[in-house]
mmCIF file of C-alpha atoms in Angstrom:
data_model
loop_
_atom_site.group_PDB
_atom_site.id
_atom_site.type_symbol
_atom_site.label_atom_id
_atom_site.label_comp_id
_atom_site.label_asym_id
_atom_site.label_seq_id
_atom_site.Cartn_x
_atom_site.Cartn_y
_atom_site.Cartn_z
ATOM 1 C CA UNK H 257 152.588 26.420 -154.776
ATOM 2 C CA UNK H 258 150.089 23.750 -153.847
ATOM 3 C CA UNK H 259 149.969 22.965 -150.129
ATOM 4 C CA UNK H 260 148.939 19.459 -149.147
ATOM 5 C CA UNK H 261 150.901 18.976 -145.921
ATOM 6 C CA UNK H 262 147.879 19.954 -143.825
ATOM 7 C CA UNK H 263 145.858 16.954 -145.054
ATOM 8 C CA UNK H 264 145.565 14.084 -142.608
ATOM 9 C CA UNK H 265 146.351 10.528 -143.659
ATOM 10 C CA UNK H 266 142.622 9.595 -143.884
ATOM 11 C CA UNK H 267 142.005 12.664 -146.050
ATOM 12 C CA UNK H 268 144.877 11.764 -148.364
ATOM 13 C CA UNK H 269 143.523 8.241 -148.663
ATOM 14 C CA UNK H 270 140.048 9.601 -149.512
ATOM 15 C CA UNK H 271 141.394 11.338 -152.623
ATOM 16 C CA UNK H 272 144.033 8.812 -153.638
ATOM 17 C CA UNK H 273 141.580 5.885 -153.473
ATOM 18 C CA UNK H 274 139.329 7.745 -155.903
ATOM 19 C CA UNK H 275 142.053 8.735 -158.329
ATOM 20 C CA UNK H 276 141.729 12.426 -157.419
ATOM 21 C CA UNK H 277 144.408 15.083 -157.079
ATOM 22 C CA UNK H 278 145.220 16.279 -153.591
ATOM 23 C CA UNK H 279 143.640 19.702 -153.001
ATOM 24 C CA UNK H 280 145.491 22.741 -151.728
ATOM 25 C CA UNK H 281 143.170 22.922 -148.741
ATOM 26 C CA UNK H 282 140.299 20.908 -147.299
ATOM 27 C CA UNK H 283 137.388 22.175 -145.233
ATOM 28 C CA UNK H 284 134.758 19.923 -143.696
ATOM 29 C CA UNK H 285 131.454 21.760 -143.394
ATOM 30 C CA UNK H 286 128.900 20.683 -140.803
ATOM 31 C CA UNK H 287 126.000 23.042 -141.538
ATOM 32 C CA UNK H 288 124.465 24.685 -144.578
ATOM 33 C CA UNK H 289 125.425 28.098 -143.168
ATOM 34 C CA UNK H 290 129.078 27.060 -142.978
ATOM 35 C CA UNK H 291 128.875 25.912 -146.594
ATOM 36 C CA UNK H 292 127.286 29.198 -147.722
ATOM 37 C CA UNK H 293 129.841 31.311 -145.836
ATOM 38 C CA UNK H 294 132.752 29.306 -147.265
ATOM 39 C CA UNK H 295 131.390 29.691 -150.807
ATOM 40 C CA UNK H 296 131.034 33.440 -150.336
ATOM 41 C CA UNK H 297 134.507 33.786 -148.849
ATOM 42 C CA UNK H 298 136.250 31.764 -151.557
ATOM 43 C CA UNK H 299 134.298 33.439 -154.357
ATOM 44 C CA UNK H 300 135.194 36.885 -152.991
ATOM 45 C CA UNK H 301 138.862 35.913 -152.780
ATOM 46 C CA UNK H 302 138.843 34.511 -156.329
ATOM 47 C CA UNK H 303 139.917 31.057 -155.132
ATOM 48 C CA UNK H 304 138.806 27.914 -156.954
ATOM 49 C CA UNK H 305 136.615 25.685 -154.815
ATOM 50 C CA UNK H 306 135.115 22.247 -155.386
ATOM 51 C CA UNK H 307 132.367 20.504 -153.447
ATOM 52 C CA UNK H 308 133.161 16.890 -152.609
ATOM 53 C CA UNK H 309 130.909 14.341 -150.989
ATOM 54 C CA UNK H 310 132.168 10.879 -151.743
ATOM 55 C CA UNK H 311 133.700 11.975 -155.024
ATOM 56 C CA UNK H 312 132.210 9.459 -157.446
ATOM 57 C CA UNK H 313 130.839 11.942 -159.931
ATOM 58 C CA UNK H 314 133.662 14.451 -159.568
ATOM 59 C CA UNK H 315 135.160 15.093 -163.001
ATOM 60 C CA UNK H 316 137.411 18.096 -162.347
ATOM 61 C CA UNK H 317 140.907 18.331 -160.960
ATOM 62 C CA UNK H 318 141.344 19.379 -157.350
ATOM 63 C CA UNK H 319 144.960 20.464 -157.806
ATOM 64 C CA UNK H 320 145.194 23.981 -156.356
ATOM 65 C CA UNK H 321 141.542 24.109 -155.299
ATOM 66 C CA UNK H 322 139.934 24.391 -151.896
ATOM 67 C CA UNK H 323 137.744 21.356 -151.251
ATOM 68 C CA UNK H 324 134.535 21.739 -149.273
ATOM 69 C CA UNK H 325 133.662 18.283 -147.912
ATOM 70 C CA UNK H 326 129.896 17.888 -147.448
ATOM 71 C CA UNK H 327 129.562 14.590 -145.568
ATOM 72 C CA UNK H 328 128.752 16.595 -142.437
ATOM 73 C CA UNK H 329 125.477 17.679 -144.055
ATOM 74 C CA UNK H 330 123.926 14.291 -143.387
ATOM 75 C CA UNK H 331 120.607 15.082 -141.684
ATOM 76 C CA UNK H 332 117.300 13.684 -142.793
ATOM 77 C CA UNK H 333 115.319 16.865 -142.098
ATOM 78 C CA UNK H 334 111.822 15.411 -142.321
ATOM 79 C CA UNK H 335 109.882 12.379 -143.532
ATOM 80 C CA UNK H 336 106.148 12.674 -144.197
ATOM 81 C CA UNK H 337 104.781 9.139 -144.228
ATOM 82 C CA UNK H 338 101.405 10.273 -145.617
ATOM 83 C CA UNK H 339 102.639 12.257 -148.627
ATOM 84 C CA UNK H 340 105.854 10.293 -149.091
ATOM 85 C CA UNK H 341 107.923 13.484 -149.196
ATOM 86 C CA UNK H 342 111.417 13.228 -147.728
ATOM 87 C CA UNK H 343 113.575 16.287 -147.116
ATOM 88 C CA UNK H 344 117.282 15.699 -146.626
ATOM 89 C CA UNK H 345 120.561 17.584 -146.639
ATOM 90 C CA UNK H 346 122.752 17.234 -149.708
ATOM 91 C CA UNK H 347 125.529 15.315 -147.921
ATOM 92 C CA UNK H 348 123.324 12.332 -147.013
ATOM 93 C CA UNK H 349 124.683 9.145 -148.554
ATOM 94 C CA UNK H 350 122.352 7.139 -150.778
ATOM 95 C CA UNK H 351 122.552 4.048 -148.550
ATOM 96 C CA UNK H 352 121.712 6.072 -145.421
ATOM 97 C CA UNK H 353 118.842 7.782 -147.256
ATOM 98 C CA UNK H 354 117.315 4.405 -148.152
ATOM 99 C CA UNK H 355 117.776 3.045 -144.633
ATOM 100 C CA UNK H 356 116.004 6.076 -143.135
ATOM 101 C CA UNK H 357 113.038 5.523 -145.450
ATOM 102 C CA UNK H 358 112.903 1.814 -144.679
ATOM 103 C CA UNK H 359 112.746 2.567 -140.947
ATOM 104 C CA UNK H 360 109.641 4.727 -141.600
ATOM 105 C CA UNK H 361 107.893 2.164 -143.778
ATOM 106 C CA UNK H 362 108.739 3.904 -147.066
ATOM 107 C CA UNK H 363 110.920 2.899 -150.001
ATOM 108 C CA UNK H 364 113.261 4.464 -152.581
ATOM 109 C CA UNK H 365 112.970 1.317 -154.676
ATOM 110 C CA UNK H 366 111.360 3.272 -157.505
ATOM 111 C CA UNK H 367 114.691 4.910 -158.308
ATOM 112 C CA UNK H 368 117.365 3.322 -160.475
ATOM 113 C CA UNK H 369 120.440 1.739 -158.904
ATOM 114 C CA UNK H 370 122.927 4.301 -157.565
ATOM 115 C CA UNK H 371 126.383 3.913 -155.991
ATOM 116 C CA UNK H 372 125.689 3.254 -152.314
ATOM 117 C CA UNK H 373 128.147 5.867 -150.966
ATOM 118 C CA UNK H 374 127.158 8.676 -153.339
ATOM 119 C CA UNK H 375 125.713 11.782 -151.719
ATOM 120 C CA UNK H 376 122.239 12.997 -152.531
ATOM 121 C CA UNK H 377 123.512 16.362 -153.756
ATOM 122 C CA UNK H 378 126.110 14.702 -155.952
ATOM 123 C CA UNK H 379 123.561 12.390 -157.537
ATOM 124 C CA UNK H 380 121.270 15.305 -158.344
ATOM 125 C CA UNK H 381 124.058 17.564 -159.591
ATOM 126 C CA UNK H 382 125.674 15.091 -161.986
ATOM 127 C CA UNK H 383 125.029 15.586 -165.665
ATOM 128 C CA UNK H 384 122.390 13.206 -167.025
ATOM 129 C CA UNK H 385 121.588 13.786 -170.686
ATOM 130 C CA UNK H 386 118.371 12.994 -172.465
ATOM 131 C CA UNK H 387 114.667 13.568 -171.795
ATOM 132 C CA UNK H 388 112.872 13.169 -168.480
ATOM 133 C CA UNK H 389 111.913 9.602 -167.621
ATOM 134 C CA UNK H 390 109.353 9.986 -164.869
ATOM 135 C CA UNK H 391 108.397 6.590 -163.506
ATOM 136 C CA UNK H 392 111.527 4.903 -164.858
ATOM 137 C CA UNK H 393 113.911 5.465 -161.986
ATOM 138 C CA UNK H 394 115.108 9.025 -162.585
ATOM 139 C CA UNK H 395 116.241 10.653 -159.340
ATOM 140 C CA UNK H 396 116.094 14.152 -160.777
ATOM 141 C CA UNK H 397 112.431 13.733 -161.723
ATOM 142 C CA UNK H 398 111.645 12.605 -158.178
ATOM 143 C CA UNK H 399 113.073 15.844 -156.758
ATOM 144 C CA UNK H 400 110.051 18.063 -156.113
ATOM 145 C CA UNK H 401 111.772 20.800 -154.083
ATOM 146 C CA UNK H 402 115.282 22.132 -153.725
ATOM 147 C CA UNK H 403 117.369 24.536 -151.671
ATOM 148 C CA UNK H 404 120.597 25.797 -153.201
ATOM 149 C CA UNK H 405 123.052 28.690 -153.071
ATOM 150 C CA UNK H 406 124.747 30.706 -155.769
ATOM 151 C CA UNK H 407 127.610 33.087 -154.912
ATOM 152 C CA UNK H 408 126.318 35.387 -157.661
ATOM 153 C CA UNK H 409 122.583 35.463 -156.850
ATOM 154 C CA UNK H 410 122.314 34.213 -153.269
ATOM 155 C CA UNK H 411 120.016 31.589 -151.748
ATOM 156 C CA UNK H 412 117.348 29.787 -153.744
ATOM 157 C CA UNK H 413 114.411 27.788 -152.408
ATOM 158 C CA UNK H 414 111.825 25.981 -154.500
ATOM 159 C CA UNK H 415 109.011 24.886 -152.215
ATOM 160 C CA UNK H 416 106.915 21.744 -152.404
ATOM 161 C CA UNK H 417 103.708 23.823 -152.073
ATOM 162 C CA UNK H 418 101.960 26.140 -152.520
ATOM 163 C CA UNK H 419 103.363 26.476 -156.038
ATOM 164 C CA UNK H 420 102.312 30.125 -156.435
ATOM 165 C CA UNK H 421 104.513 31.021 -153.463
ATOM 166 C CA UNK H 422 107.498 29.073 -154.740
ATOM 167 C CA UNK H 423 108.636 31.571 -157.343
ATOM 168 C CA UNK H 424 110.268 30.633 -160.657
ATOM 169 C CA UNK H 425 111.351 27.024 -161.038
ATOM 170 C CA UNK H 426 115.125 27.302 -161.256
ATOM 171 C CA UNK H 427 115.815 23.792 -159.972
ATOM 172 C CA UNK H 428 117.500 22.794 -163.207
ATOM 173 C CA UNK H 429 120.099 25.509 -162.850
ATOM 174 C CA UNK H 430 121.440 23.248 -160.090
ATOM 175 C CA UNK H 431 120.164 19.754 -160.979
ATOM 176 C CA UNK H 432 122.496 18.268 -163.568
ATOM 177 C CA UNK H 433 124.781 21.331 -163.577
ATOM 178 C CA UNK H 434 127.692 19.671 -161.722
ATOM 179 C CA UNK H 435 127.919 22.595 -159.317
ATOM 180 C CA UNK H 436 128.433 25.234 -162.008
ATOM 181 C CA UNK H 437 126.068 27.694 -160.310
ATOM 182 C CA UNK H 438 126.710 26.677 -156.714
ATOM 183 C CA UNK H 439 125.949 23.929 -154.200
ATOM 184 C CA UNK H 440 122.692 22.091 -153.606
ATOM 185 C CA UNK H 441 121.944 22.409 -149.878
ATOM 186 C CA UNK H 442 118.785 20.334 -149.372
ATOM 187 C CA UNK H 443 116.411 18.367 -151.559
ATOM 188 C CA UNK H 444 112.919 16.936 -151.178
ATOM 189 C CA UNK H 445 112.319 13.634 -152.937
ATOM 190 C CA UNK H 446 109.244 11.504 -153.404
ATOM 191 C CA UNK H 447 109.301 8.101 -151.704
ATOM 192 C CA UNK H 448 106.747 5.312 -152.033
ATOM 193 C CA UNK H 449 104.863 3.081 -149.712
ATOM 194 C CA UNK H 450 106.151 -0.421 -150.408
ATOM 195 C CA UNK H 451 103.970 -2.571 -152.621
ATOM 196 C CA UNK H 452 104.288 -6.247 -153.357
ATOM 197 C CA UNK H 453 107.526 -6.641 -155.265
ATOM 198 C CA UNK H 454 109.365 -9.358 -157.075
ATOM 199 C CA UNK H 455 112.738 -9.572 -158.762
ATOM 200 C CA UNK H 456 112.737 -11.528 -162.018
ATOM 201 C CA UNK H 457 116.128 -12.969 -162.939
ATOM 202 C CA UNK H 458 116.870 -14.090 -166.492
ATOM 203 C CA UNK H 459 120.075 -16.076 -167.027
ATOM 204 C CA UNK H 460 122.064 -16.740 -170.164
ATOM 205 C CA UNK H 461 120.939 -13.674 -172.119
ATOM 206 C CA UNK H 462 123.407 -12.202 -174.612
ATOM 207 C CA UNK H 463 123.228 -8.426 -174.876
ATOM 208 C CA UNK H 464 121.055 -8.438 -178.020
ATOM 209 C CA UNK H 465 118.481 -10.728 -176.388
ATOM 210 C CA UNK H 466 118.475 -8.691 -173.170
ATOM 211 C CA UNK H 467 117.831 -5.497 -175.129
ATOM 212 C CA UNK H 468 115.020 -7.186 -177.030
ATOM 213 C CA UNK H 469 113.390 -8.438 -173.837
ATOM 214 C CA UNK H 470 113.647 -5.020 -172.160
ATOM 215 C CA UNK H 471 112.143 -3.281 -175.175
ATOM 216 C CA UNK H 472 109.269 -5.776 -175.380
ATOM 217 C CA UNK H 473 108.435 -5.259 -171.693
ATOM 218 C CA UNK H 474 108.685 -1.475 -172.095
ATOM 219 C CA UNK H 475 106.509 -1.430 -175.228
ATOM 220 C CA UNK H 476 103.886 -3.494 -173.390
ATOM 221 C CA UNK H 477 103.469 -0.610 -170.942
ATOM 222 C CA UNK H 478 105.054 -2.388 -167.964
ATOM 223 C CA UNK H 479 107.322 -0.232 -165.807
ATOM 224 C CA UNK H 480 109.916 -1.806 -163.563
ATOM 225 C CA UNK H 481 111.227 -0.347 -160.311
ATOM 226 C CA UNK H 482 114.799 -0.828 -161.390
ATOM 227 C CA UNK H 483 116.816 -3.081 -163.664
ATOM 228 C CA UNK H 484 120.366 -4.357 -163.972
ATOM 229 C CA UNK H 485 122.123 -6.212 -166.759
ATOM 230 C CA UNK H 486 125.704 -7.479 -166.704
ATOM 231 C CA UNK H 487 127.134 -8.585 -170.063
ATOM 232 C CA UNK H 488 129.827 -10.828 -168.570
ATOM 233 C CA UNK H 489 127.319 -12.761 -166.452
ATOM 234 C CA UNK H 490 124.613 -12.536 -169.137
ATOM 235 C CA UNK H 491 122.155 -11.922 -166.288
ATOM 236 C CA UNK H 492 119.189 -9.563 -166.529
ATOM 237 C CA UNK H 493 117.412 -8.548 -163.307
ATOM 238 C CA UNK H 494 114.100 -6.677 -163.361
ATOM 239 C CA UNK H 495 112.346 -5.530 -160.177
ATOM 240 C CA UNK H 496 108.570 -5.201 -160.543
ATOM 241 C CA UNK H 497 106.286 -3.618 -157.960
ATOM 242 C CA UNK H 498 102.483 -3.298 -158.000
ATOM 243 C CA UNK H 499 99.376 -4.226 -155.978
ATOM 244 C CA UNK H 500 99.262 -8.004 -155.659
ATOM 245 C CA UNK H 501 96.817 -8.965 -158.412
ATOM 246 C CA UNK H 502 98.356 -6.510 -160.884
ATOM 247 C CA UNK H 503 101.878 -7.705 -160.096
ATOM 248 C CA UNK H 504 100.932 -11.324 -160.648
ATOM 249 C CA UNK H 505 99.196 -10.373 -163.900
ATOM 250 C CA UNK H 506 102.329 -8.598 -165.157
ATOM 251 C CA UNK H 507 104.493 -11.609 -164.342
ATOM 252 C CA UNK H 508 102.050 -13.983 -166.047
ATOM 253 C CA UNK H 509 102.079 -11.815 -169.174
ATOM 254 C CA UNK H 510 105.892 -11.844 -169.320
ATOM 255 C CA UNK H 511 105.982 -15.599 -168.820
ATOM 256 C CA UNK H 512 103.278 -16.283 -171.419
ATOM 257 C CA UNK H 513 104.452 -13.866 -174.110
ATOM 258 C CA UNK H 514 108.174 -13.385 -173.649
ATOM 259 C CA UNK H 515 110.230 -15.710 -171.480
ATOM 260 C CA UNK H 516 110.093 -17.653 -168.227
ATOM 261 C CA UNK H 517 112.347 -16.162 -165.524
ATOM 262 C CA UNK H 518 115.050 -18.465 -164.203
ATOM 263 C CA UNK H 519 114.488 -17.244 -160.641
ATOM 264 C CA UNK H 520 112.186 -15.060 -158.535
ATOM 265 C CA UNK H 521 113.165 -13.117 -155.411
ATOM 266 C CA UNK H 522 110.629 -11.790 -152.911
ATOM 267 C CA UNK H 523 110.732 -8.403 -151.153
ATOM 268 C CA UNK H 524 113.482 -8.935 -148.547
ATOM 269 C CA UNK H 525 115.737 -10.859 -150.911
ATOM 270 C CA UNK H 526 115.100 -8.209 -153.567
ATOM 271 C CA UNK H 527 116.184 -5.469 -151.156
ATOM 272 C CA UNK H 528 119.325 -7.401 -150.204
ATOM 273 C CA UNK H 529 120.191 -7.908 -153.877
ATOM 274 C CA UNK H 530 119.780 -4.190 -154.556
ATOM 275 C CA UNK H 531 122.145 -3.324 -151.692
ATOM 276 C CA UNK H 532 124.703 -5.819 -153.019
ATOM 277 C CA UNK H 533 124.560 -4.329 -156.516
ATOM 278 C CA UNK H 534 124.805 -0.732 -155.280
ATOM 279 C CA UNK H 535 127.840 -1.562 -153.134
ATOM 280 C CA UNK H 536 129.478 -2.861 -156.318
ATOM 281 C CA UNK H 537 128.144 -0.229 -158.694
ATOM 282 C CA UNK H 538 130.713 0.231 -161.488
ATOM 283 C CA UNK H 539 130.367 4.030 -161.220
ATOM 284 C CA UNK H 540 131.878 4.056 -157.704
ATOM 285 C CA UNK H 541 135.195 5.850 -158.046
ATOM 286 C CA UNK H 542 136.692 4.027 -155.083
ATOM 287 C CA UNK H 543 135.645 0.693 -156.571
ATOM 288 C CA UNK H 544 138.321 -1.043 -158.647
ATOM 289 C CA UNK H 545 135.995 -1.554 -161.623
ATOM 290 C CA UNK H 546 135.795 2.221 -162.138
ATOM 291 C CA UNK H 547 139.547 2.436 -162.767
ATOM 292 C CA UNK H 548 139.089 2.134 -166.519
ATOM 293 C CA UNK H 549 135.433 2.658 -167.302
ATOM 294 C CA UNK H 550 133.271 5.042 -169.290
ATOM 295 C CA UNK H 551 129.724 6.198 -168.688
ATOM 296 C CA UNK H 552 127.632 6.014 -171.830
ATOM 297 C CA UNK H 553 124.165 7.221 -172.800
ATOM 298 C CA UNK H 554 122.817 6.103 -176.147
ATOM 299 C CA UNK H 555 119.785 4.747 -177.952
ATOM 300 C CA UNK H 556 119.105 1.013 -177.783
ATOM 301 C CA UNK H 557 119.723 0.761 -181.529
ATOM 302 C CA UNK H 558 123.184 2.288 -181.106
ATOM 303 C CA UNK H 559 124.232 -0.798 -179.130
ATOM 304 C CA UNK H 560 123.219 -3.095 -181.975
ATOM 305 C CA UNK H 561 124.350 -1.364 -185.154
ATOM 306 C CA UNK H 562 127.318 -1.383 -185.075
ATOM 307 C CA UNK H 563 127.322 -3.744 -182.092
ATOM 308 C CA UNK H 564 128.965 -2.736 -178.852
ATOM 309 C CA UNK H 565 129.425 -5.783 -176.646
ATOM 310 C CA UNK H 566 132.153 -7.916 -175.112
ATOM 311 C CA UNK H 567 133.357 -8.882 -178.592
ATOM 312 C CA UNK H 568 134.292 -5.223 -179.223
ATOM 313 C CA UNK H 569 138.101 -4.817 -179.053
ATOM 314 C CA UNK H 570 139.208 -3.589 -175.649
ATOM 315 C CA UNK H 571 135.848 -4.081 -173.915
ATOM 316 C CA UNK H 572 135.794 -6.219 -170.749
ATOM 317 C CA UNK H 573 132.218 -5.764 -169.551
ATOM 318 C CA UNK H 574 129.064 -3.695 -169.923
ATOM 319 C CA UNK H 575 126.575 -2.924 -167.171
ATOM 320 C CA UNK H 576 123.157 -1.449 -168.005
ATOM 321 C CA UNK H 577 121.418 0.320 -165.113
ATOM 322 C CA UNK H 578 118.611 2.190 -166.912
ATOM 323 C CA UNK H 579 116.729 1.520 -170.125
ATOM 324 C CA UNK H 580 114.226 3.083 -172.472
ATOM 325 C CA UNK H 581 114.416 2.524 -176.245
ATOM 326 C CA UNK H 582 115.504 6.150 -176.660
ATOM 327 C CA UNK H 583 118.024 6.231 -173.813
ATOM 328 C CA UNK H 584 120.097 3.422 -172.386
ATOM 329 C CA UNK H 585 122.418 4.220 -169.498
ATOM 330 C CA UNK H 586 125.401 1.912 -169.132
ATOM 331 C CA UNK H 587 128.963 1.665 -167.903
ATOM 332 C CA UNK H 588 131.539 0.151 -170.238
ATOM 333 C CA UNK H 589 134.648 -1.337 -168.641
ATOM 334 C CA UNK H 590 137.576 -1.437 -171.028
ATOM 335 C CA UNK H 591 141.330 -2.050 -170.994
ATOM 336 C CA UNK H 592 142.041 -0.022 -174.136
ATOM 337 C CA UNK H 593 140.731 3.320 -175.429
ATOM 338 C CA UNK H 594 137.063 3.009 -176.282
ATOM 339 C CA UNK H 595 137.174 4.121 -179.913
ATOM 340 C CA UNK H 596 133.897 2.866 -181.331
ATOM 341 C CA UNK H 597 131.856 4.932 -183.836
ATOM 342 C CA UNK H 598 128.284 4.741 -182.577
ATOM 343 C CA UNK H 599 125.524 6.797 -184.206
ATOM 344 C CA UNK H 600 122.925 7.413 -181.536
ATOM 345 C CA UNK H 601 125.304 8.167 -178.664
ATOM 346 C CA UNK H 602 123.967 10.982 -176.474
ATOM 347 C CA UNK H 603 127.028 11.374 -174.245
ATOM 348 C CA UNK H 604 130.161 9.492 -173.264
ATOM 349 C CA UNK H 605 133.095 10.153 -170.950
ATOM 350 C CA UNK H 606 135.558 8.317 -168.686
ATOM 351 C CA UNK H 607 134.291 7.986 -165.119
ATOM 352 C CA UNK H 608 137.678 8.943 -163.693
ATOM 353 C CA UNK H 609 138.016 12.032 -165.830
ATOM 354 C CA UNK H 610 139.913 14.926 -164.213
ATOM 355 C CA UNK H 611 139.166 18.096 -166.161
ATOM 356 C CA UNK H 612 140.796 21.453 -165.360
ATOM 357 C CA UNK H 613 138.562 23.868 -163.486
ATOM 358 C CA UNK H 614 139.156 26.612 -166.064
ATOM 359 C CA UNK H 615 137.216 24.612 -168.658
ATOM 360 C CA UNK H 616 134.332 24.196 -166.229
ATOM 361 C CA UNK H 617 133.582 27.853 -165.552
ATOM 362 C CA UNK H 618 134.827 31.185 -166.792
ATOM 363 C CA UNK H 619 134.763 32.636 -163.281
ATOM 364 C CA UNK H 620 137.719 32.211 -160.897
ATOM 365 C CA UNK H 621 135.654 29.933 -158.680
ATOM 366 C CA UNK H 622 134.501 26.518 -159.881
ATOM 367 C CA UNK H 623 132.337 24.191 -157.840
ATOM 368 C CA UNK H 624 130.907 20.765 -158.360
ATOM 369 C CA UNK H 625 128.581 18.855 -156.064
ATOM 370 C CA UNK H 626 129.480 15.232 -155.590
#
């Protein structure tokens, strides 16, 4: 029988606010060694275990499982201001990670918008279909080194350098695997020295026009730091960053060949806007907008033919957080089942999905970083 009486009121609230089942047992780990020992113990006993940070990307039921909470693994291990390499434990929250970089004169602005309370390990472990998109905000492509643990094969470390001493590159057994092979313990990401930046805001753009503008900018060889489009507000926001003369040249090209922005935000206002959007990211499980929402990856053409927009039955809003013509990443908020035939869809699932652990792994133990 499932035992939940040992959970404190704050722990119960943590799961209930995110639409998660109450686990049979909860353990809060403070060190990577504690996490490794718990994984070994539970695997040896044949008990199902699930790794939980904040829980936003958790897609499997906790009913009957032992939860290993990773928020205690919140150290920034090292920041190299010269190389821009940042090593951090997997339980560090995305907001705290950005703040630590900002304090050292570095920036994570080159990565796409993420839920502010998501853990670094959870962001790396979540499934993200499609090709690599280096330079277009992909967190997994910015991960240059990784430490992880597998109950079957033991500890794994992929070093930043020297490459010949790093051994085989097995990072992608853990990145994007949703904890199937074991927990991510630490990760090293590339950060940037801040350049001149500007946020271009375009108002009154229907979805079709926003997609056309994004594709035109992309085809012109311009690469934004991050972008955000909300269908209900019809507002497209594009953050550009480059050395001063190049940045001004990019903006002039957009204005002369495509469309005049309705507003510009400078660096500090841009950073504040990013924080505001990440606090309200529709993928946050504890955020009300995630109650009935689906994550969707598709081609840009799939959104146009047949159209998927606010006129689609049951759809309340769409939020695009990453774009290339071959892969658009968006969240669709809907009040009815999203039953739309869309050739070109790469993947789609409800954000508050709770799948049984048995479908996740054939072994008695199932884990998922979040």
